[in-house]
Structure formats: C-alpha cells, structure tokens
Amino acid sequence: GAGVSQSPRYKVAKRGQDVALRCDPISGHVSLFWYQQALGQGPEFLTYFQNEAQLDKSGLPSDRFFAERPEGSVSTLKIQRTQQEDSAVYLCASSLTSRVDEQFFGPGTRLTVL
Amino acid sequence: AQKITQTQPGMFVQEKEAVTLDCTYDTSDQSYGLFWYKQPSSGEMIFLIYQGSYDEQNATEGRYSLNFQKARKSANLVISASQLGDSAMYFCAMRGMNTGFQKLVFGTGTRLLVSP
C-alpha cells in the first residue's frame, strides 16, 4: 500500500528492556513526525524530522527516548530501559513538504510495558 | 503555547441526524491551521477537514463542515446525515506559526456513537 506503515503493531516489553519502533513514511514525504498517545488521551508530539535532520525533539519525555531517520526515509523510535509509564500507542505521521500539509498517520504501535 | 479543548467526552446521535462536536482553541499565533481527525477502533488517524485562520469561508468536505468562529476561538465539526460508520473518536488539532507549522497539538477527543 501507499500509506504510512509501522511495525510492530503490538509490542510487549518487560520493564527495563529496550525497544525499537519502526516507521515507513509515504515515499517522497519530506516531513516525519512521532506522537505518543496514552490511553484515553489525544496524541502528543514527540519529535519531527525534515528529511534526515531532526529539527524538533522538544516532546521527547526523557533521554531514554531517541529517534533517528538516517537516510531521510525510514525512521526508528528507540526507547531504552522501558518504564510502565511508557505504555502507549506510538503514532508516526508523514507529510509531503515542511509547510502546512496534511499529515498522514500510520496505524500506530501499541507498546505495553509490564 | 497552543491549547485545544474538547469538552464533550462522548456524544450520541441517531443515524441520519446531524451532530456537532465542539472544539475551542487558544493560541497567540496570528496564522494557524485547524484540523479534525477521526480515529476508529483500528487506531489510525484519518484526516477529515482543515481550516486556515485566514480562510474567510468555512471549510466543507462532503458530509463534514467546520463551523469556524475566529472571535470565539471555536472550530466545531458538524457531521450531517450521520452513518453507523461514523462511530469513532474525533480529535480537534491545530498547528501554528510559532511552532513552524510543524507539530500538531491535539485535544482529548470526543467519542461519537451513532445508533440505528
């Protein structure tokens, strides 16, 4: 399909484990966003890439969270030493340019930390 | 800072009737964009409609229209002729000039249930 894809769709981790969440944006999309959606809440911004450059990481909740997009396409969100409060759905979105474009969202990765 | 407020945790509507989902916003930006997204139980966020702060006309997309009242800082979503498939969470969101038009700020959402 031509949409944003994310993998895995579901991830269960034991507290303290490291996890890596993958996002494949729509081909050719310049901008890529990560959001965290806690249960019963709206998504909250984590970080933003324009091509391979991470221009805004103001929403990352701690230094345990790290995101990269080395070749300007696929992105990985890594969470080190997971904690229970990290349990959430992690949504990835992409948009065609860096201006006011519609963001297309992926289906999300539901992370559960036990 | 930008903030979106959705005061209706849940709304009920009968099939074929119209429903209005409320959204108010707060921002110091002069230029901003307002969005509505639908999130079904499958989890993906589906874009519905967009309104620019300088747009003079209210946005419409099929059965969706955005009732934009700039002075009141409200951007309510109106769904006409509700269908069973409209049952989902609905989120109001905004982007502003001060954040480089990059990140979306979301409200807490309204769960809509359409009954036969």
Coordinates of N, CA and C in Angstrom, one line a residue:
Chain A
G1 N 0.8 -1.2 0.0 CA 0.0 0.0 0.0 C 0.8 1.3 0.0
A2 N 0.2 2.4 -0.2 CA 0.9 3.6 -0.3 C 0.9 4.4 0.9
G3 N 0.3 3.9 2.0 CA 0.2 4.7 3.2 C 1.4 4.6 4.1
V4 N 1.4 5.2 5.3 CA 2.4 5.1 6.3 C 2.2 3.7 7.0
S5 N 3.3 3.0 7.1 CA 3.3 1.7 7.8 C 4.2 1.8 9.0
Q6 N 3.8 1.0 10.1 CA 4.5 1.0 11.3 C 4.7 -0.5 11.7
S7 N 5.8 -0.8 12.3 CA 6.0 -2.2 12.8 C 6.8 -2.1 14.1
P8 N 6.6 -3.0 15.0 CA 5.5 -4.0 15.0 C 4.2 -3.2 15.3
R9 N 3.0 -3.9 15.2 CA 1.8 -3.2 15.5 C 1.6 -3.3 17.1
Y10 N 2.1 -4.4 17.7 CA 2.0 -4.6 19.1 C 3.3 -5.0 19.6
K11 N 3.7 -4.4 20.8 CA 4.9 -4.8 21.4 C 4.7 -4.9 22.9
V12 N 5.1 -6.0 23.5 CA 5.1 -6.2 24.9 C 6.5 -6.3 25.4
A13 N 6.9 -5.4 26.4 CA 8.2 -5.4 26.9 C 8.2 -5.5 28.4
K14 N 9.2 -6.1 28.9 CA 9.4 -6.2 30.4 C 10.1 -4.9 30.8
R15 N 9.7 -4.4 31.9 CA 10.3 -3.1 32.4 C 11.9 -3.3 32.4
G16 N 12.5 -2.2 31.8 CA 13.9 -2.3 31.7 C 14.5 -2.7 30.4
Q17 N 13.6 -3.3 29.5 CA 14.1 -3.7 28.2 C 14.1 -2.5 27.3
D18 N 14.9 -2.6 26.2 CA 15.0 -1.6 25.2 C 14.0 -2.1 24.0
V19 N 13.4 -1.1 23.4 CA 12.5 -1.4 22.3 C 12.8 -0.5 21.1
A20 N 12.5 -0.9 19.9 CA 12.7 -0.1 18.7 C 11.4 -0.2 17.9
L21 N 10.9 0.9 17.5 CA 9.7 1.0 16.8 C 10.0 1.6 15.4
R22 N 9.5 1.0 14.4 CA 9.8 1.4 13.0 C 8.7 2.1 12.3
C23 N 9.0 3.1 11.5 CA 8.0 3.8 10.7 C 8.5 3.9 9.3
D24 N 7.7 3.5 8.3 CA 7.9 3.7 6.9 C 7.0 4.8 6.4
P25 N 7.5 6.0 6.1 CA 6.6 7.0 5.7 C 6.2 6.8 4.2
I26 N 5.3 7.6 3.8 CA 4.9 7.6 2.3 C 6.1 8.0 1.5
S27 N 6.4 7.3 0.5 CA 7.5 7.6 -0.4 C 7.6 9.0 -0.8
G28 N 8.7 9.7 -0.6 CA 8.9 11.1 -1.1 C 8.4 12.1 -0.1
H29 N 7.9 11.7 1.0 CA 7.5 12.7 2.0 C 8.7 13.2 2.8
V30 N 8.7 14.5 2.9 CA 9.9 15.2 3.5 C 9.8 15.1 5.0
S31 N 8.6 15.4 5.5 CA 8.5 15.5 7.0 C 8.0 14.2 7.6
L32 N 8.5 14.0 8.8 CA 8.1 12.8 9.5 C 8.0 13.2 11.0
F33 N 6.9 12.7 11.6 CA 6.6 13.1 13.0 C 6.3 11.8 13.8
W34 N 6.7 11.9 15.1 CA 6.3 10.8 16.0 C 5.4 11.5 17.1
Y35 N 4.4 10.8 17.5 CA 3.5 11.2 18.5 C 3.3 10.0 19.5
Q36 N 3.0 10.4 20.7 CA 2.7 9.4 21.8 C 1.2 9.6 22.2
Q37 N 0.4 8.5 22.2 CA -1.0 8.6 22.6 C -1.2 7.7 23.8
A38 N -1.4 8.3 24.9 CA -1.7 7.5 26.1 C -3.2 7.1 26.1
L39 N -3.6 6.1 26.8 CA -4.9 5.7 26.8 C -5.9 6.8 27.2
G40 N -6.9 7.0 26.3 CA -7.9 8.0 26.6 C -7.5 9.4 26.4
Q41 N -6.4 9.6 25.7 CA -5.9 11.0 25.5 C -5.7 11.2 24.0
G42 N -5.5 12.4 23.7 CA -5.1 12.8 22.3 C -3.6 12.5 22.1
P43 N -3.2 12.4 20.9 CA -1.7 12.2 20.6 C -0.9 13.5 21.1
E44 N 0.3 13.2 21.6 CA 1.2 14.3 21.9 C 2.5 14.2 21.1
F45 N 2.9 15.3 20.7 CA 4.1 15.4 19.8 C 5.3 15.0 20.5
L46 N 6.1 14.2 19.9 CA 7.4 13.8 20.4 C 8.6 14.4 19.6
T47 N 8.6 14.2 18.3 CA 9.8 14.7 17.6 C 9.4 14.9 16.1
Y48 N 10.2 15.6 15.4 CA 10.0 16.0 14.0 C 11.3 15.9 13.2
F49 N 11.2 15.3 12.0 CA 12.3 15.2 11.1 C 11.9 15.9 9.8
Q50 N 12.9 16.7 9.2 CA 12.8 17.1 7.9 C 13.9 16.5 7.1
N51 N 13.5 15.5 6.2 CA 14.5 14.6 5.6 C 15.2 13.9 6.8
E52 N 16.6 13.9 6.8 CA 17.3 13.2 7.8 C 17.6 14.1 9.1
A53 N 17.2 15.4 9.0 CA 17.5 16.3 10.1 C 16.4 16.3 11.1
Q54 N 16.8 16.0 12.4 CA 15.8 16.1 13.5 C 15.7 17.6 13.9
L55 N 14.7 18.2 13.5 CA 14.6 19.7 13.8 C 13.9 20.0 15.1
D56 N 13.2 19.1 15.6 CA 12.5 19.4 16.9 C 12.4 18.1 17.7
K57 N 13.0 18.1 18.8 CA 12.8 16.9 19.7 C 12.3 17.3 21.1
S58 N 11.6 18.4 21.1 CA 11.2 19.0 22.3 C 10.2 18.2 23.1
G59 N 9.5 17.3 22.4 CA 8.5 16.5 23.0 C 8.9 15.2 23.6
L60 N 10.2 14.8 23.4 CA 10.7 13.5 23.9 C 10.7 13.6 25.4
P61 N 10.1 12.7 26.1 CA 9.9 12.8 27.6 C 11.1 12.7 28.4
S62 N 12.1 12.0 27.9 CA 13.3 11.8 28.7 C 14.5 11.4 27.7
D63 N 15.7 11.3 28.3 CA 16.8 10.9 27.4 C 16.8 9.4 27.2
R64 N 15.8 8.7 27.7 CA 15.7 7.3 27.3 C 15.1 7.2 25.9
F65 N 14.5 8.2 25.4 CA 13.8 8.2 24.1 C 14.8 8.8 23.0
F66 N 14.9 8.1 21.9 CA 15.8 8.5 20.9 C 15.2 8.2 19.5
A67 N 15.3 9.1 18.6 CA 14.7 8.8 17.3 C 15.8 9.1 16.2
E68 N 15.7 8.4 15.1 CA 16.6 8.7 14.0 C 15.9 8.4 12.7
R69 N 16.5 9.0 11.6 CA 16.0 8.9 10.3 C 17.2 9.1 9.4
P70 N 18.1 8.1 9.4 CA 19.5 8.3 8.8 C 19.5 8.6 7.3
E71 N 18.6 8.1 6.6 CA 18.6 8.3 5.1 C 17.4 9.1 4.6
G72 N 16.7 9.7 5.6 CA 15.6 10.6 5.2 C 14.3 9.9 4.8
S73 N 14.3 8.6 5.1 CA 13.0 7.9 4.8 C 12.5 7.1 6.0
V74 N 12.9 5.9 6.2 CA 12.5 5.1 7.4 C 13.0 5.8 8.6
S75 N 12.2 5.7 9.7 CA 12.6 6.3 11.0 C 12.4 5.2 12.0
T76 N 13.2 5.3 13.1 CA 13.1 4.4 14.2 C 13.1 5.2 15.5
L77 N 12.1 4.8 16.3 CA 12.0 5.4 17.7 C 12.5 4.4 18.6
K78 N 13.5 4.7 19.4 CA 14.0 3.7 20.3 C 13.8 4.2 21.8
I79 N 13.3 3.3 22.6 CA 13.1 3.6 24.0 C 14.0 2.7 24.8
Q80 N 14.9 3.3 25.6 CA 15.8 2.5 26.4 C 15.2 2.3 27.8
R81 N 15.5 1.2 28.4 CA 15.1 0.9 29.8 C 13.7 1.3 30.0
T82 N 12.8 0.6 29.3 CA 11.4 1.0 29.3 C 10.8 1.0 30.7
Q83 N 9.9 1.9 30.9 CA 9.2 2.0 32.2 C 7.7 1.8 31.9
Q84 N 6.9 1.5 33.0 CA 5.5 1.3 32.8 C 4.8 2.5 32.2
E85 N 5.3 3.7 32.5 CA 4.6 4.9 32.0 C 4.9 5.2 30.5
D86 N 5.7 4.3 29.9 CA 6.0 4.4 28.5 C 4.9 3.7 27.7
S87 N 4.0 2.9 28.4 CA 2.9 2.2 27.8 C 2.0 3.2 27.1
A88 N 1.8 3.0 25.8 CA 1.1 4.0 25.0 C 1.0 3.5 23.5
V89 N 0.3 4.2 22.7 CA 0.3 3.9 21.3 C 1.3 5.0 20.7
Y90 N 2.2 4.6 19.9 CA 3.2 5.5 19.3 C 2.8 5.6 17.8
L91 N 2.4 6.8 17.4 CA 1.9 7.1 16.1 C 3.0 7.8 15.3
C92 N 3.2 7.4 14.0 CA 4.1 8.1 13.1 C 3.2 8.7 12.0
A93 N 3.6 9.9 11.6 CA 2.9 10.6 10.5 C 3.9 11.2 9.6
S94 N 3.5 11.3 8.3 CA 4.4 12.0 7.3 C 3.6 13.0 6.5
S95 N 4.3 14.0 6.0 CA 3.7 15.0 5.2 C 4.6 15.3 4.0
L96 N 4.1 15.8 2.9 CA 4.8 15.9 1.7 C 5.9 16.9 1.8
T97 N 5.6 18.1 2.4 CA 6.7 19.1 2.5 C 6.8 19.5 4.0
S98 N 7.5 20.6 4.2 CA 7.7 21.1 5.5 C 6.7 22.2 5.9
R99 N 5.8 22.5 4.9 CA 4.8 23.6 5.2 C 3.5 23.0 5.7
V100 N 2.5 23.7 5.5 CA 1.2 23.3 6.1 C 0.5 22.3 5.2
D101 N 1.0 21.1 5.4 CA 0.4 20.0 4.6 C -0.3 19.0 5.6
E102 N -1.3 18.3 5.0 CA -1.9 17.2 5.7 C -0.9 16.2 6.2
Q103 N -1.0 15.8 7.4 CA -0.2 14.7 8.0 C -0.9 13.4 7.8
F104 N -0.3 12.4 7.2 CA -0.9 11.1 7.1 C -0.3 10.2 8.2
F105 N -1.2 9.6 8.9 CA -0.8 8.8 10.0 C -0.7 7.3 9.7
G106 N 0.2 6.7 10.4 CA 0.2 5.2 10.3 C -0.7 4.6 11.4
P107 N -0.8 3.3 11.4 CA -1.8 2.6 12.3 C -1.3 2.6 13.8
G108 N 0.0 3.0 14.0 CA 0.5 3.0 15.4 C 1.1 1.7 15.8
T109 N 1.9 1.8 16.8 CA 2.4 0.7 17.6 C 2.0 0.8 19.0
R110 N 1.3 -0.3 19.5 CA 0.8 -0.3 20.9 C 1.9 -0.9 21.7
L111 N 2.5 -0.1 22.6 CA 3.5 -0.6 23.5 C 3.0 -0.9 24.9
T112 N 3.1 -2.0 25.4 CA 2.7 -2.4 26.7 C 4.0 -2.8 27.5
V113 N 4.3 -2.1 28.6 CA 5.4 -2.4 29.4 C 4.9 -3.0 30.7
L114 N 5.4 -4.2 31.0 CA 4.9 -5.0 32.1 C 5.8 -4.8 33.3
Chain B
A1 N 1.9 29.4 23.9 CA 1.6 28.0 23.8 C 0.2 27.8 23.2
Q2 N 0.0 26.7 22.6 CA -1.3 26.4 21.9 C -2.0 25.3 22.8
K3 N -3.3 25.5 22.8 CA -4.1 24.5 23.5 C -5.4 24.3 22.8
I4 N -5.9 23.0 22.8 CA -7.2 22.6 22.2 C -8.0 22.1 23.3
T5 N -9.3 22.5 23.4 CA -10.2 22.0 24.4 C -11.4 21.4 23.8
Q6 N -11.6 20.1 24.1 CA -12.8 19.4 23.6 C -13.6 19.0 24.9
T7 N -14.7 19.6 25.2 CA -15.4 19.4 26.4 C -16.4 18.3 26.4
Q8 N -16.6 17.6 25.3 CA -17.6 16.6 25.2 C -16.8 15.2 25.2
P9 N -16.8 14.5 26.3 CA -16.1 13.2 26.3 C -16.8 12.2 25.3
G10 N -18.2 12.3 25.3 CA -19.0 11.4 24.5 C -20.2 12.1 23.9
M11 N -20.6 11.6 22.7 CA -21.8 12.2 22.1 C -22.5 11.0 21.5
F12 N -23.9 11.1 21.5 CA -24.7 10.1 20.9 C -25.6 10.8 19.8
V13 N -25.8 10.1 18.7 CA -26.6 10.6 17.7 C -27.3 9.4 17.0
Q14 N -28.5 9.7 16.5 CA -29.2 8.6 15.7 C -28.7 8.8 14.2
E15 N -28.7 7.6 13.6 CA -28.4 7.5 12.2 C -29.2 8.6 11.4
K16 N -28.6 9.2 10.5 CA -29.2 10.2 9.5 C -29.4 11.6 10.2
E17 N -29.1 11.7 11.5 CA -29.2 13.0 12.0 C -27.9 13.7 12.0
A18 N -27.9 15.0 12.2 CA -26.7 15.8 12.2 C -26.2 15.9 13.7
V19 N -24.8 16.1 13.8 CA -24.3 16.2 15.1 C -23.1 17.2 15.1
T20 N -23.0 18.0 16.2 CA -21.9 19.0 16.3 C -20.9 18.6 17.4
L21 N -19.7 18.5 17.1 CA -18.6 18.2 18.0 C -17.9 19.5 18.3
D22 N -17.8 19.9 19.6 CA -17.2 21.2 20.0 C -15.7 21.1 20.1
C23 N -15.1 22.3 19.7 CA -13.7 22.5 19.8 C -13.4 23.9 20.0
T24 N -12.7 24.3 21.1 CA -12.2 25.6 21.3 C -10.7 25.6 21.3
Y25 N -10.0 26.7 21.0 CA -8.6 26.7 20.9 C -8.0 27.9 21.5
D26 N -6.8 27.9 21.9 CA -6.1 29.1 22.4 C -4.7 29.1 21.8
T27 N -4.4 30.3 21.3 CA -3.1 30.5 20.7 C -2.8 32.0 20.6
S28 N -1.5 32.3 20.6 CA -1.1 33.7 20.3 C -0.7 33.9 18.9
D29 N -0.7 32.8 18.1 CA -0.3 32.9 16.7 C -1.3 33.7 15.9
Q30 N -0.9 34.4 14.9 CA -1.7 35.1 14.0 C -2.1 34.2 12.9
S31 N -1.3 33.3 12.5 CA -1.5 32.4 11.4 C -1.5 31.0 12.0
Y32 N -2.5 30.2 11.8 CA -2.6 28.9 12.3 C -3.6 28.0 11.4
G33 N -3.5 26.8 11.6 CA -4.4 25.9 10.9 C -5.1 25.0 11.9
L34 N -6.4 24.7 11.6 CA -7.2 23.8 12.5 C -7.6 22.6 11.7
F35 N -7.5 21.5 12.4 CA -7.8 20.2 11.8 C -8.8 19.3 12.6
W36 N -9.5 18.5 11.9 CA -10.2 17.4 12.6 C -9.8 16.1 12.0
Y37 N -9.6 15.1 13.0 CA -9.2 13.8 12.6 C -10.2 12.8 13.3
K38 N -10.4 11.7 12.6 CA -11.2 10.6 13.1 C -10.3 9.4 13.4
Q39 N -10.6 8.8 14.5 CA -9.8 7.7 14.9 C -10.7 6.5 15.2
P40 N -10.9 5.6 14.3 CA -11.7 4.4 14.6 C -11.0 3.5 15.5
S41 N -11.7 2.4 15.9 CA -11.1 1.5 16.9 C -9.8 0.8 16.4
S42 N -9.6 0.8 15.1 CA -8.4 0.2 14.5 C -7.1 1.1 14.8
G43 N -7.3 2.3 15.2 CA -6.2 3.1 15.7 C -5.6 4.2 14.8
E44 N -5.8 4.1 13.4 CA -5.2 5.1 12.6 C -6.0 6.4 12.7
M45 N -5.3 7.5 12.5 CA -5.9 8.8 12.5 C -6.2 9.2 11.0
I46 N -7.5 9.5 10.8 CA -7.9 9.8 9.4 C -8.2 11.3 9.4
F47 N -7.6 12.0 8.5 CA -7.8 13.4 8.3 C -9.2 13.6 7.7
L48 N -9.9 14.6 8.3 CA -11.3 14.9 7.8 C -11.4 16.2 7.1
I49 N -10.8 17.3 7.8 CA -11.1 18.6 7.3 C -10.1 19.6 7.9
Y50 N -9.8 20.6 7.1 CA -8.8 21.6 7.5 C -9.4 23.1 7.3
Q51 N -9.1 23.9 8.3 CA -9.5 25.3 8.2 C -8.3 26.2 8.5
G52 N -7.9 27.1 7.6 CA -6.8 28.1 7.8 C -7.4 29.3 8.5
S53 N -6.6 29.9 9.4 CA -7.1 31.0 10.2 C -7.4 32.2 9.3
Y54 N -6.9 32.3 8.1 CA -7.2 33.4 7.3 C -8.3 33.1 6.2
D55 N -8.8 31.8 6.3 CA -9.8 31.5 5.3 C -11.1 32.1 5.7
E56 N -11.8 32.8 4.8 CA -13.0 33.5 5.1 C -14.2 32.6 5.1
Q57 N -14.1 31.6 4.3 CA -15.2 30.6 4.2 C -15.0 29.5 5.1
N58 N -16.1 28.9 5.7 CA -16.0 27.7 6.5 C -15.7 26.5 5.6
A59 N -14.8 25.7 6.0 CA -14.4 24.5 5.2 C -15.5 23.5 5.2
T60 N -15.6 22.8 4.1 CA -16.6 21.7 3.9 C -15.9 20.6 3.1
E61 N -16.2 19.4 3.5 CA -15.7 18.2 2.8 C -16.8 17.1 2.9
G62 N -17.6 17.1 1.9 CA -18.7 16.1 1.9 C -19.6 16.3 3.0
R63 N -19.8 15.3 3.9 CA -20.7 15.5 5.0 C -20.1 16.2 6.2
Y64 N -18.9 16.6 6.1 CA -18.2 17.3 7.2 C -18.1 18.8 6.9
S65 N -18.4 19.6 7.9 CA -18.2 21.0 7.7 C -17.6 21.5 9.0
L66 N -16.9 22.6 8.9 CA -16.2 23.2 10.1 C -16.8 24.5 10.4
N67 N -17.4 24.7 11.5 CA -18.0 26.0 11.9 C -17.0 26.8 12.6
F68 N -16.3 27.7 11.9 CA -15.2 28.4 12.3 C -15.6 29.8 12.8
Q69 N -15.5 30.0 14.1 CA -15.8 31.4 14.7 C -14.5 31.9 15.3
K70 N -13.8 32.7 14.6 CA -12.5 33.2 15.0 C -12.5 34.0 16.2
A71 N -13.5 34.9 16.4 CA -13.5 35.7 17.5 C -13.8 34.9 18.8
R72 N -14.5 33.8 18.7 CA -14.8 33.0 19.8 C -13.7 31.9 20.0
K73 N -12.8 31.8 19.0 CA -11.8 30.8 19.0 C -12.4 29.4 19.1
S74 N -13.4 29.2 18.2 CA -14.0 27.9 18.2 C -14.0 27.3 16.8
A75 N -13.9 26.0 16.7 CA -13.8 25.3 15.4 C -14.6 24.0 15.5
N76 N -15.9 24.1 15.6 CA -16.7 22.9 15.8 C -16.9 22.1 14.5
L77 N -16.9 20.8 14.6 CA -17.1 20.0 13.5 C -18.6 19.6 13.4
V78 N -19.2 19.7 12.2 CA -20.6 19.3 12.0 C -20.6 18.2 11.0
I79 N -21.2 17.1 11.5 CA -21.4 15.9 10.6 C -22.8 15.8 10.3
S80 N -23.1 15.9 9.0 CA -24.5 15.8 8.6 C -24.9 14.4 8.2
A81 N -26.1 14.0 8.3 CA -26.6 12.7 7.9 C -25.7 11.6 8.5
S82 N -25.6 11.5 9.8 CA -24.7 10.5 10.4 C -24.9 9.1 9.9
Q83 N -23.8 8.4 9.8 CA -23.9 7.0 9.4 C -23.3 6.1 10.5
L84 N -23.6 4.8 10.6 CA -23.1 3.9 11.6 C -21.6 3.9 11.6
G85 N -21.0 4.0 10.4 CA -19.5 4.0 10.3 C -18.9 5.3 10.8
D86 N -19.7 6.3 11.2 CA -19.1 7.5 11.8 C -18.7 7.3 13.3
S87 N -19.2 6.2 13.9 CA -18.8 5.9 15.3 C -17.3 5.7 15.4
A88 N -16.7 6.6 16.2 CA -15.3 6.7 16.4 C -14.9 7.8 17.4
M89 N -13.6 7.9 17.6 CA -13.1 9.1 18.4 C -12.8 10.2 17.4
Y90 N -13.1 11.4 17.8 CA -12.8 12.5 16.9 C -11.9 13.5 17.7
F91 N -10.8 13.9 17.0 CA -9.9 14.8 17.6 C -9.8 16.1 16.8
C92 N -9.8 17.2 17.5 CA -9.5 18.5 17.0 C -8.0 18.8 17.2
A93 N -7.4 19.5 16.3 CA -6.0 19.7 16.4 C -5.6 21.0 15.7
M94 N -4.5 21.6 16.1 CA -4.0 22.8 15.5 C -2.5 22.8 15.3
R95 N -2.1 23.6 14.3 CA -0.7 24.0 14.1 C -0.6 25.5 14.0
G96 N 0.6 26.0 14.4 CA 0.7 27.4 14.4 C 2.0 27.9 13.9
M97 N 2.1 29.2 13.6 CA 3.2 29.8 13.0 C 4.4 29.7 14.0
N98 N 4.1 29.9 15.3 CA 5.2 29.9 16.3 C 5.9 28.5 16.4
T99 N 5.3 27.5 16.0 CA 5.9 26.2 16.0 C 6.3 25.7 14.7
G100 N 6.5 26.7 13.8 CA 7.0 26.4 12.4 C 6.0 25.6 11.6
F101 N 4.7 25.6 12.0 CA 3.7 24.9 11.3 C 4.1 23.4 11.2
Q102 N 4.8 22.9 12.2 CA 5.2 21.5 12.2 C 4.4 20.6 13.0
K103 N 4.4 20.8 14.3 CA 3.8 19.8 15.1 C 2.3 20.1 15.3
L104 N 1.5 19.1 15.4 CA 0.1 19.2 15.7 C -0.1 19.1 17.2
V105 N -1.0 20.0 17.7 CA -1.4 19.9 19.1 C -2.9 19.4 19.1
F106 N -3.1 18.4 19.8 CA -4.5 17.7 19.8 C -5.2 18.0 21.1
G107 N -6.6 17.9 21.0 CA -7.4 17.9 22.2 C -7.5 16.5 22.7
T108 N -8.4 16.3 23.7 CA -8.5 15.0 24.3 C -9.5 14.1 23.6
G109 N -10.3 14.7 22.6 CA -11.1 13.9 21.8 C -12.6 13.8 22.3
T110 N -13.4 13.4 21.4 CA -14.8 13.1 21.7 C -15.2 11.8 21.1
R111 N -15.8 10.9 21.8 CA -16.2 9.6 21.3 C -17.6 9.8 20.8
L112 N -17.8 9.5 19.5 CA -19.2 9.6 18.9 C -19.7 8.2 18.7
L113 N -21.0 8.0 19.1 CA -21.6 6.8 18.9 C -22.9 7.0 18.1
V114 N -23.0 6.4 17.0 CA -24.2 6.5 16.1 C -25.0 5.3 16.2
S115 N -26.3 5.5 16.6 CA -27.2 4.4 16.8 C -28.2 4.3 15.7
P116 N -28.6 3.0 15.4 CA -29.5 2.8 14.3 C -30.9 3.5 14.5

